Amino acid sequence: MNAFKTHSSHWGAFSGRYENGKLEIRPHPGDPHPSPLLGNLPAIADSPARVRRPAIRRGWLEGTPGHAAKRGADDYLEVSWPEAEKLVAKELQRVYGEYGPRAVFGGSYGWSSAGRFHHAQSQIHRFLNVLGGYVRSVNTYSSGAAMVVIPHVLGPYDQFDRKSVTWDAIERSSELVVAFGGMAIKNADVHGGGISTHVVRQKLTGASARGARFILVSPLEDDFPADLSAEWLPIIPGTDVALMLGLAHVLVGEDLHDRPFLDRYTVGYDRFEDYLLGRTDGLEKSPEWAADICGIGVEVIKDLARKMARARTLITVSHSLQRADYGEQPVWMGIVLAAMLGQIGLDGGGYSYSLGALGNIGKHQLAVPLPTLNQFRNPVTDFIPVARIADMLLNPGEEFHYNGQALRYPDIRLVYWAGGNPFHHHQDINRLRSAFKRPETIIVHETAWTSTARHADIVLPATTTLERDDIGAADRDELMIAMKKLIEPVGEARDDYEIFAAIARRLGKDEEFTANRTSRAWLAYLFETTRKALADGGHDAPDFEAFWENGELRLPLKPEDGGPARAFRHDPSAFPLQTPSGKIEIFSQTIEDFGYDDCGGHPRWYPPRSEADESRYPLHLVCNQPHQRLHSQLDYGDFSRSTKIKDREPVRINPVDAAERGISDGDVVRLFNARGSCLAAARLSATVRKGVMQLATGAWFEPDDPAAGTAMCIHGNPNILTRDVGTSRLAQGSTGQITKIEVERFAGELPPVRILERMTFAPSADRSGDRKPL
Ligand SMILES: Nc1nc2c(c(=O)[nH]1)N[C@H]1C(S)=C(S)[C@@H](COP(=O)(O)OP(=O)(O)OC[C@H]3O[C@@H](n4cnc5c(=O)[nH]c(N)nc54)[C@H](O)[C@@H]3O)O[C@H]1N2
Ligand SMILES: Nc1nc2c(c(=O)[nH]1)N[C@H]1C(S)=C(S)[C@@H](COP(=O)(O)OP(=O)(O)OC[C@H]3O[C@@H](n4cnc5c(=O)[nH]c(N)nc54)[C@H](O)[C@@H]3O)O[C@H]1N2
Ligand SMILES: [Mo]
């Protein structure tokens, strides 16, 4: 009998045992609410979707003229590892030699897997820096707008607001929590790097039992745990700023705003108030004005504003609100509303961005640093805001604007991706398909034949964490976990580290890349950062072998002190914010001076572009995070598959909208707009506001006709429908959360979904050996 061994994932710590060809998973015994996503893991061991051998796209290998146009619709040939290594090394040498590092895109965005050493992003960036650098990407799909606007208004992202409000404070002191975008419990299943205890449900229940009330502002009723009976305000997607302005208007009109707080801790309130009351544009942002836009009643708005002013109130704004047109505005306006209530820095009151979106936000911070792989320095200064990938590939040399800078897109010849899935995460997949036909070469390391792998020229099989040893640890999580290898590598899969080391060896750079350490030596070496800090702090500090033997290590936490917000409230001159004024910037002269017409010096209402552009498509589609997997990861897993209907991703529709279109529960439907279409299976549900549909992200994109210019996804990936435009010229964040569509019953013959099945390969016998020159 094999013993259970400790391991970890982005969705929880667990232990596993592989026996008689089956992988058994047990959640960590200390986790009060283990995630159902653990149910996706066993399929890793034997899924036909795994990449088993290195594979090369035929057109690229044969150097056929115009071959790049066949990406996504070409054959693959399997090759040996030495052959694949040689091809990659030669191609890197050619591109770096002819064009330099500015022609290599290594942004490689994506969550890959938990584990501090075998972290694909760290590995690829270290590798490309050893070769001379690469064009990088900045910010995230999660938080593209907030990461740029918050530093102007509150100070460094991840400092002020995210370090100030804890679940303990909410449980202890909050009386009213107004959650814009909700706190969907499905989202707190996950935290990047790992999460050993899922506490959000407990904490919310505790606060509720003490008498705290919750307001859920969202088009979906299940964005808050049902048993906590939050009051649901079913808002029209993309209109939260109007609602917030309406609330602010009531506060001013009824003299419920905190003038002394605004005077002492903020700058620019008067400029904002001029806008709010219509002194600058002749339009009062009254509750009547707001109600027309956001679909929430006038009396409801007035009543809520009064309640907010009377209670210890916490305002939370989810990531999702800012992953939309003008996404900077709700983040900023939420801060302004909280400042008007004057409760920032009070226990359980004020403002928190993205609380509940990830399971460790709101927990206490760790008192010791975590092991981190040195990625070296990247000498290339060119970068893109992460969601501008298709723009960059389609428009080399063209100008774009970002956070006060006018920049140019670099001319990319080679794209190298490890640990991410752009054909999952990026908007307007038909446009992305065209963009992916531009580079000369695309190299991807993948664990499975995702649609990104199917658009690459060279696909190298990577192990999953289950096939290697690593250290699991994450921000604000108390447990460091020995992630012990549970299964042998599937097929010929290799760790990303081994892949890069072998290529580096062929390029004479292996010493630099590996520092002559084996993987195991690296783990012990990286562990030392934390061990030393533990010892210095007088904590129990076992050596690596003792930690490994024990399977886990409990790390010390910092005491809760209300964070930077409390300190600022106590003494704003001793603990100023890291903004130009040292205060909360209700008006930002910096942003005003950028002169953008899509993001001015204070928050304001900009009607969503999609409303104007897409009036032909009457329904809002919410494209949110899936409850049954992490993004596209393990879409082939049992739990994810158990939620599919007729092999399609479920899409929720309000029964009234369904009836108007003759759609019944379980019908396969076609969702469409000007950009494309996809099939999905209808689920009728009154938990979705009328006029809104909901299709989670993450079903692997499968085109009906891979060679067609505009493809339909037969599986249910919403990014075939979303728009590929930045939030504004300030942040250029992703706007993938909402789009406009129409839907109809699908009457045609149902094409089978094949993307989760085994890949077929062209016979490789006819090949002549080396690649022909391009
Ligand atoms: N429409 C719309 N689109 C969205 C969003 C939305 O709300 N709406 N949300 C956005 C957000 S917030 C995010 S964060 C992104 C997520 O986008 P991604 O992070 O790109 O999505 P994942 O599915 O996590 O992709 C990770 C990939 O890494 C692979 N992988 C896992 N472990 C390893 C490893 O060890 N080595 C290698 N080489 N590969 C590995 C997995 O197989 C998987 O294909 O999606 C964004 N896209
Ligand atoms: N199970 C699971 N959990 C995850 C992830 C996952 O893939 N699976 N991904 C993780 C990642 S990378 C991230 S960044 C976070 C993302 O965190 P979020 O971006 O906050 O998560 P979403 O589920 O995309 O959106 C949350 C809810 O916002 C609501 N919403 C959408 N548009 C609007 C709007 O205009 N107004 C209002 N008021 N509400 C709106 C939707 O109903 C949606 O369910 O989640 C993390 N957690
Ligand atoms: Mo994210």
Coordinates of N, CA, C and O in Angstrom, one line a residue, residues 366-499:
L366 N 1.6 37.2 6.4 CA 2.7 36.4 7.0 C 3.8 37.3 7.5 O 4.0 38.4 7.0
A367 N 4.5 36.8 8.6 CA 5.5 37.5 9.2 C 6.9 37.2 8.6 O 7.9 37.8 8.9
V368 N 6.9 36.2 7.7 CA 8.2 35.8 7.1 C 8.1 35.8 5.6 O 7.0 35.6 5.0
P369 N 9.2 36.1 4.9 CA 9.2 36.0 3.4 C 9.1 34.6 2.9 O 9.5 33.6 3.6
L370 N 8.6 34.4 1.7 CA 8.5 33.1 1.1 C 9.6 32.8 0.1 O 10.1 33.8 -0.5
P371 N 9.9 31.6 -0.2 CA 11.0 31.3 -1.2 C 10.6 31.8 -2.6 O 9.4 31.7 -3.0
T372 N 11.5 32.4 -3.2 CA 11.3 33.0 -4.6 C 12.5 32.8 -5.5 O 13.6 33.0 -5.1
L373 N 12.2 32.3 -6.7 CA 13.3 32.1 -7.6 C 13.7 33.4 -8.3 O 12.9 34.1 -8.7
N374 N 15.0 33.6 -8.3 CA 15.5 34.8 -8.9 C 15.4 34.7 -10.4 O 15.8 33.8 -11.1
Q375 N 14.7 35.7 -11.0 CA 14.4 35.7 -12.5 C 15.5 36.5 -13.2 O 15.4 36.6 -14.4
F376 N 16.4 37.1 -12.6 CA 17.5 37.9 -13.2 C 16.9 39.2 -13.7 O 15.7 39.4 -13.6
R377 N 17.7 40.0 -14.3 CA 17.3 41.3 -14.8 C 16.9 41.2 -16.3 O 17.6 40.6 -17.0
N378 N 15.9 41.9 -16.7 CA 15.5 42.0 -18.1 C 15.9 43.3 -18.6 O 15.4 44.3 -18.3
P379 N 16.9 43.3 -19.5 CA 17.4 44.6 -20.0 C 16.4 45.3 -21.0 O 16.6 46.5 -21.3
V380 N 15.4 44.5 -21.5 CA 14.5 45.1 -22.5 C 13.5 46.0 -21.8 O 12.9 45.6 -20.8
T381 N 13.3 47.2 -22.3 CA 12.3 48.1 -21.6 C 10.9 48.0 -22.2 O 9.9 48.4 -21.6
D382 N 10.8 47.5 -23.4 CA 9.5 47.4 -24.1 C 8.5 46.5 -23.3 O 8.9 45.5 -22.8
F383 N 7.3 46.9 -23.2 CA 6.3 46.1 -22.5 C 4.9 46.4 -23.1 O 4.8 47.4 -23.8
I384 N 4.0 45.6 -22.8 CA 2.6 45.9 -23.1 C 1.8 45.7 -21.8 O 2.1 44.8 -21.0
P385 N 0.7 46.5 -21.6 CA -0.3 46.1 -20.6 C -0.9 44.7 -21.1 O -1.1 44.5 -22.3
V386 N -1.0 43.8 -20.2 CA -1.1 42.4 -20.5 C -2.2 42.1 -21.5 O -2.0 41.2 -22.4
A387 N -3.3 42.8 -21.5 CA -4.4 42.4 -22.4 C -4.3 43.1 -23.8 O -5.2 43.0 -24.6
R388 N -3.2 43.7 -24.1 CA -3.0 44.2 -25.4 C -2.2 43.3 -26.3 O -1.6 43.7 -27.3
I389 N -2.2 42.0 -26.0 CA -1.4 41.0 -26.8 C -1.8 41.0 -28.3 O -1.0 41.0 -29.1
A390 N -3.1 40.9 -28.6 CA -3.5 40.9 -30.0 C -3.2 42.2 -30.7 O -2.7 42.1 -31.8
D391 N -3.4 43.3 -30.0 CA -3.0 44.6 -30.6 C -1.6 44.6 -31.0 O -1.2 45.1 -32.1
M392 N -0.8 44.1 -30.1 CA 0.7 44.1 -30.3 C 1.1 43.3 -31.5 O 1.8 43.8 -32.4
L393 N 0.5 42.1 -31.6 CA 0.9 41.2 -32.7 C 0.4 41.7 -34.0 O 1.0 41.6 -35.1
L394 N -0.8 42.4 -34.0 CA -1.4 42.9 -35.2 C -0.8 44.2 -35.7 O -0.9 44.5 -36.9
N395 N -0.3 45.0 -34.8 CA 0.1 46.4 -35.1 C 1.5 46.7 -34.7 O 1.7 47.7 -33.9
P396 N 2.5 46.0 -35.2 CA 3.9 46.4 -34.7 C 4.2 47.8 -35.1 O 3.8 48.3 -36.2
G397 N 4.9 48.5 -34.2 CA 5.3 49.9 -34.5 C 4.3 50.9 -34.2 O 4.6 52.1 -34.1
E398 N 3.0 50.5 -34.0 CA 2.0 51.5 -33.8 C 2.0 52.0 -32.3 O 2.4 51.4 -31.4
E399 N 1.5 53.3 -32.2 CA 1.5 53.9 -30.9 C 0.3 53.5 -30.1 O -0.8 53.2 -30.6
F400 N 0.5 53.4 -28.8 CA -0.6 53.2 -27.8 C -0.3 54.0 -26.6 O 0.8 54.4 -26.3
H401 N -1.4 54.2 -25.8 CA -1.3 55.1 -24.6 C -1.5 54.2 -23.4 O -2.3 53.3 -23.4
Y402 N -0.7 54.5 -22.4 CA -0.8 53.8 -21.1 C -0.3 54.7 -20.0 O 0.8 55.1 -20.0
N403 N -1.2 55.0 -19.0 CA -0.8 55.6 -17.8 C 0.1 56.8 -18.0 O 1.2 56.9 -17.3
G404 N -0.3 57.7 -18.9 CA 0.5 58.9 -19.1 C 1.6 58.8 -20.1 O 2.3 59.8 -20.4
Q405 N 1.8 57.6 -20.7 CA 2.9 57.4 -21.6 C 2.4 57.1 -23.0 O 1.4 56.4 -23.1
A406 N 3.0 57.7 -24.0 CA 2.7 57.2 -25.4 C 3.9 56.2 -25.8 O 5.0 56.6 -25.8
L407 N 3.5 55.0 -26.1 CA 4.4 53.9 -26.3 C 4.2 53.3 -27.7 O 3.2 53.6 -28.3
R408 N 5.1 52.5 -28.1 CA 4.9 51.8 -29.4 C 5.0 50.3 -29.2 O 5.8 49.8 -28.4
Y409 N 4.2 49.6 -30.0 CA 4.2 48.1 -30.0 C 5.5 47.6 -30.6 O 5.8 48.0 -31.7
P410 N 6.2 46.7 -30.0 CA 7.4 46.1 -30.6 C 7.0 45.2 -31.7 O 5.8 44.8 -31.9
D411 N 8.0 44.8 -32.5 CA 7.8 43.9 -33.7 C 8.2 42.5 -33.3 O 9.4 42.2 -33.2
I412 N 7.2 41.7 -32.9 CA 7.5 40.4 -32.3 C 7.6 39.3 -33.4 O 6.8 39.2 -34.3
R413 N 8.8 38.6 -33.3 CA 9.0 37.5 -34.3 C 8.7 36.1 -33.6 O 8.4 35.2 -34.3
L414 N 9.0 36.1 -32.3 CA 8.9 34.8 -31.6 C 8.1 35.0 -30.3 O 8.4 35.9 -29.6
V415 N 7.1 34.1 -30.1 CA 6.3 34.1 -28.9 C 6.6 32.8 -28.1 O 6.6 31.7 -28.7
Y416 N 7.0 33.0 -26.8 CA 7.3 31.8 -26.0 C 6.4 31.8 -24.8 O 6.4 32.8 -24.0
W417 N 5.5 30.7 -24.6 CA 4.5 30.7 -23.6 C 4.7 29.5 -22.7 O 4.8 28.4 -23.3
A418 N 4.7 29.7 -21.4 CA 4.7 28.5 -20.5 C 3.8 28.8 -19.3 O 4.1 29.8 -18.6
G419 N 2.8 28.0 -19.1 CA 2.0 28.2 -17.9 C 0.8 29.1 -18.0 O 0.2 29.6 -17.0
G420 N 0.4 29.4 -19.3 CA -0.8 30.3 -19.5 C -1.6 29.8 -20.7 O -1.1 29.0 -21.5
N421 N -2.8 30.3 -20.8 CA -3.7 29.8 -21.9 C -4.4 31.0 -22.5 O -5.6 31.3 -22.2
P422 N -3.7 31.8 -23.4 CA -4.3 32.9 -24.0 C -5.6 32.6 -24.8 O -6.5 33.5 -24.8
F423 N -5.7 31.4 -25.3 CA -7.0 31.1 -26.0 C -8.1 30.7 -25.0 O -9.2 30.5 -25.4
H424 N -7.8 30.7 -23.8 CA -8.8 30.8 -22.7 C -9.0 32.3 -22.3 O -10.1 32.8 -22.3
H425 N -7.9 33.0 -22.0 CA -8.0 34.2 -21.2 C -8.2 35.5 -22.0 O -8.7 36.5 -21.5
H426 N -7.9 35.4 -23.3 CA -8.0 36.7 -24.0 C -9.3 36.9 -24.7 O -10.0 35.9 -25.1
Q427 N -9.7 38.2 -24.9 CA -11.0 38.5 -25.5 C -10.9 38.4 -27.0 O -9.9 38.5 -27.6
D428 N -12.1 38.2 -27.6 CA -12.3 38.2 -29.1 C -11.3 37.2 -29.7 O -10.4 37.6 -30.4
I429 N -11.6 35.9 -29.5 CA -10.7 34.9 -29.9 C -10.5 34.9 -31.4 O -9.4 34.5 -31.9
N430 N -11.5 35.3 -32.2 CA -11.3 35.3 -33.7 C -10.2 36.3 -34.0 O -9.4 36.1 -34.9
R431 N -10.2 37.4 -33.3 CA -9.1 38.4 -33.5 C -7.8 37.8 -33.0 O -6.7 38.0 -33.7
L432 N -7.8 37.1 -31.9 CA -6.6 36.5 -31.4 C -6.0 35.5 -32.4 O -4.8 35.3 -32.6
R433 N -7.0 34.8 -33.0 CA -6.5 33.8 -34.0 C -5.8 34.5 -35.2 O -4.7 34.0 -35.6
S434 N -6.2 35.6 -35.6 CA -5.5 36.4 -36.6 C -4.2 36.8 -36.1 O -3.1 36.8 -36.8
A435 N -4.2 37.3 -34.9 CA -2.9 37.8 -34.3 C -1.9 36.7 -34.2 O -0.7 36.9 -34.4
F436 N -2.3 35.5 -33.8 CA -1.4 34.4 -33.7 C -0.9 33.9 -35.0 O 0.0 33.0 -35.0
K437 N -1.4 34.4 -36.1 CA -0.8 34.0 -37.4 C 0.4 34.9 -37.8 O 1.0 34.7 -38.8
R438 N 0.7 36.0 -37.0 CA 1.7 36.9 -37.3 C 3.1 36.5 -37.0 O 4.0 36.7 -37.8
P439 N 3.4 36.0 -35.8 CA 4.8 35.7 -35.5 C 5.4 34.6 -36.4 O 4.7 33.8 -37.0
E440 N 6.7 34.6 -36.5 CA 7.4 33.5 -37.2 C 7.4 32.2 -36.5 O 7.3 31.2 -37.1
T441 N 7.4 32.3 -35.2 CA 7.5 31.1 -34.4 C 6.8 31.2 -33.1 O 6.9 32.3 -32.4
I442 N 6.0 30.2 -32.7 CA 5.3 30.2 -31.4 C 5.7 28.9 -30.7 O 5.5 27.8 -31.2
I443 N 6.3 29.0 -29.5 CA 6.7 27.9 -28.7 C 5.8 27.8 -27.4 O 5.7 28.9 -26.7
V444 N 5.3 26.7 -27.1 CA 4.5 26.5 -25.9 C 4.9 25.3 -25.1 O 5.1 24.2 -25.7
H445 N 5.0 25.5 -23.8 CA 5.1 24.3 -22.9 C 3.7 24.1 -22.3 O 3.1 25.0 -21.7
E446 N 3.1 22.9 -22.5 CA 1.8 22.7 -21.9 C 1.7 21.3 -21.3 O 2.4 20.3 -21.8
T447 N 0.8 21.1 -20.4 CA 0.5 19.9 -19.8 C -0.5 19.1 -20.6 O -0.7 17.9 -20.6
A448 N -1.3 19.9 -21.4 CA -2.5 19.3 -22.1 C -2.6 20.0 -23.4 O -2.1 21.2 -23.6
W449 N -3.4 19.4 -24.3 CA -3.6 19.9 -25.7 C -4.7 21.0 -25.6 O -5.7 20.8 -26.2
T450 N -4.4 22.1 -25.0 CA -5.3 23.2 -24.9 C -5.4 23.9 -26.3 O -4.6 23.6 -27.2
S451 N -6.3 24.8 -26.5 CA -6.3 25.5 -27.8 C -5.1 26.3 -28.0 O -4.7 26.6 -29.2
T452 N -4.5 26.8 -27.0 CA -3.2 27.5 -27.1 C -2.1 26.6 -27.7 O -1.4 26.9 -28.7
A453 N -2.0 25.4 -27.1 CA -1.1 24.4 -27.7 C -1.4 24.2 -29.1 O -0.5 24.0 -30.0
R454 N -2.6 24.1 -29.5 CA -3.0 23.8 -30.9 C -2.8 25.0 -31.8 O -3.1 24.8 -33.0
H455 N -2.4 26.1 -31.3 CA -2.0 27.2 -32.2 C -0.5 27.4 -32.2 O 0.0 28.4 -32.7
A456 N 0.3 26.5 -31.5 CA 1.7 26.7 -31.4 C 2.4 26.0 -32.6 O 1.9 25.1 -33.2
D457 N 3.7 26.3 -32.8 CA 4.5 25.6 -33.8 C 5.3 24.4 -33.1 O 5.5 23.4 -33.7
I458 N 5.7 24.7 -31.8 CA 6.4 23.7 -31.1 C 5.7 23.6 -29.8 O 5.6 24.5 -29.0
V459 N 5.3 22.3 -29.5 CA 4.6 22.1 -28.2 C 5.5 21.1 -27.4 O 5.7 20.0 -27.8
L460 N 5.9 21.6 -26.2 CA 6.7 20.7 -25.4 C 5.9 20.2 -24.2 O 5.3 21.1 -23.5
P461 N 5.9 18.9 -23.9 CA 5.1 18.4 -22.8 C 5.6 18.7 -21.5 O 6.8 18.3 -21.2
A462 N 4.9 19.4 -20.6 CA 5.3 19.7 -19.3 C 4.6 18.9 -18.3 O 3.4 18.5 -18.5
T463 N 5.3 18.6 -17.2 CA 4.7 17.9 -16.1 C 3.7 18.8 -15.4 O 3.8 20.0 -15.4
T464 N 2.8 18.2 -14.6 CA 2.0 18.9 -13.7 C 2.7 18.8 -12.3 O 3.6 18.0 -12.2
T465 N 2.2 19.5 -11.3 CA 2.8 19.5 -10.0 C 2.8 18.1 -9.4 O 3.7 17.7 -8.6
L466 N 1.8 17.3 -9.8 CA 1.7 15.9 -9.3 C 2.9 15.0 -9.7 O 3.1 14.0 -9.1
E467 N 3.6 15.5 -10.7 CA 4.7 14.7 -11.2 C 6.1 15.1 -10.7 O 7.1 14.8 -11.3
R468 N 6.1 16.0 -9.7 CA 7.4 16.6 -9.3 C 7.3 17.1 -7.8 O 6.2 17.3 -7.3
D469 N 8.4 17.2 -7.2 CA 8.5 17.8 -5.8 C 8.5 19.3 -5.9 O 9.2 19.9 -6.8
D470 N 7.9 19.9 -4.9 CA 8.0 21.4 -4.9 C 7.6 21.9 -3.5 O 7.2 21.1 -2.6
I471 N 7.8 23.2 -3.3 CA 7.3 23.8 -2.0 C 6.1 24.6 -2.3 O 6.1 25.5 -3.1
G472 N 5.0 24.3 -1.5 CA 3.8 25.1 -1.7 C 3.7 26.1 -0.6 O 3.8 25.8 0.6
A473 N 3.4 27.3 -1.0 CA 3.3 28.4 0.0 C 2.7 29.6 -0.7 O 2.9 29.8 -1.9
A474 N 1.9 30.4 0.0 CA 1.3 31.5 -0.6 C 1.1 32.7 0.4 O 1.0 32.4 1.6
D475 N 1.0 33.8 -0.2 CA 0.6 35.0 0.5 C -0.5 34.8 1.5 O -1.6 34.3 1.1
R476 N -0.3 35.2 2.7 CA -1.4 35.1 3.7 C -1.9 33.7 4.0 O -3.0 33.6 4.6
D477 N -1.2 32.7 3.7 CA -1.6 31.4 4.1 C -0.6 30.8 5.1 O 0.6 30.9 4.8
E478 N -1.1 30.3 6.2 CA -0.3 29.9 7.3 C 0.6 28.7 7.0 O 1.6 28.5 7.7
L479 N 0.2 27.8 6.1 CA 0.9 26.6 6.0 C 1.8 26.5 4.8 O 1.4 26.8 3.6
M480 N 3.1 26.1 5.0 CA 3.9 25.8 3.9 C 3.8 24.3 3.7 O 3.9 23.5 4.7
I481 N 3.6 23.8 2.5 CA 3.4 22.4 2.3 C 4.5 21.8 1.5 O 4.9 22.3 0.4
A482 N 4.9 20.6 1.9 CA 5.8 19.8 1.1 C 5.0 19.2 0.0 O 4.2 18.3 0.2
M483 N 5.2 19.7 -1.3 CA 4.4 19.1 -2.4 C 5.2 17.9 -2.9 O 6.2 18.1 -3.7
K484 N 4.8 16.7 -2.5 CA 5.6 15.5 -2.9 C 5.0 14.9 -4.2 O 3.8 14.8 -4.3
K485 N 5.9 14.5 -5.0 CA 5.6 13.8 -6.2 C 4.6 12.6 -6.0 O 4.9 11.8 -5.1
L486 N 3.5 12.6 -6.7 CA 2.5 11.6 -6.5 C 2.5 10.5 -7.6 O 2.1 9.4 -7.4
I487 N 2.8 11.0 -8.8 CA 2.8 10.0 -9.9 C 4.1 10.3 -10.8 O 4.7 11.3 -10.7
E488 N 4.4 9.3 -11.6 CA 5.5 9.5 -12.6 C 5.0 10.4 -13.7 O 3.8 10.5 -14.0
P489 N 6.0 11.1 -14.3 CA 5.6 12.0 -15.4 C 4.7 11.2 -16.5 O 5.0 10.0 -16.8
V490 N 3.7 11.8 -17.0 CA 2.8 11.2 -18.0 C 3.6 11.3 -19.3 O 4.1 12.3 -19.7
G491 N 3.6 10.2 -20.0 CA 4.3 10.1 -21.3 C 5.7 10.5 -21.1 O 6.4 10.1 -20.2
E492 N 6.2 11.4 -22.0 CA 7.6 11.9 -21.9 C 7.7 13.3 -21.3 O 8.7 14.0 -21.5
A493 N 6.6 13.7 -20.6 CA 6.6 15.0 -20.0 C 7.8 15.3 -19.1 O 8.3 14.4 -18.4
R494 N 8.3 16.6 -19.2 CA 9.4 17.0 -18.3 C 9.0 18.2 -17.6 O 8.2 19.0 -18.1
D495 N 9.7 18.5 -16.5 CA 9.4 19.7 -15.7 C 9.9 20.9 -16.6 O 10.9 20.8 -17.3
D496 N 9.2 22.0 -16.5 CA 9.6 23.2 -17.2 C 11.1 23.5 -17.0 O 11.8 23.9 -17.9
Y497 N 11.5 23.3 -15.7 CA 12.9 23.6 -15.4 C 13.9 22.7 -16.2 O 14.9 23.2 -16.7
E498 N 13.5 21.4 -16.3 CA 14.4 20.5 -17.1 C 14.4 20.9 -18.6 O 15.4 20.7 -19.2
I499 N 13.2 21.3 -19.0 CA 13.1 21.7 -20.5 C 14.1 22.9 -20.7 O 14.9 22.8 -21.7

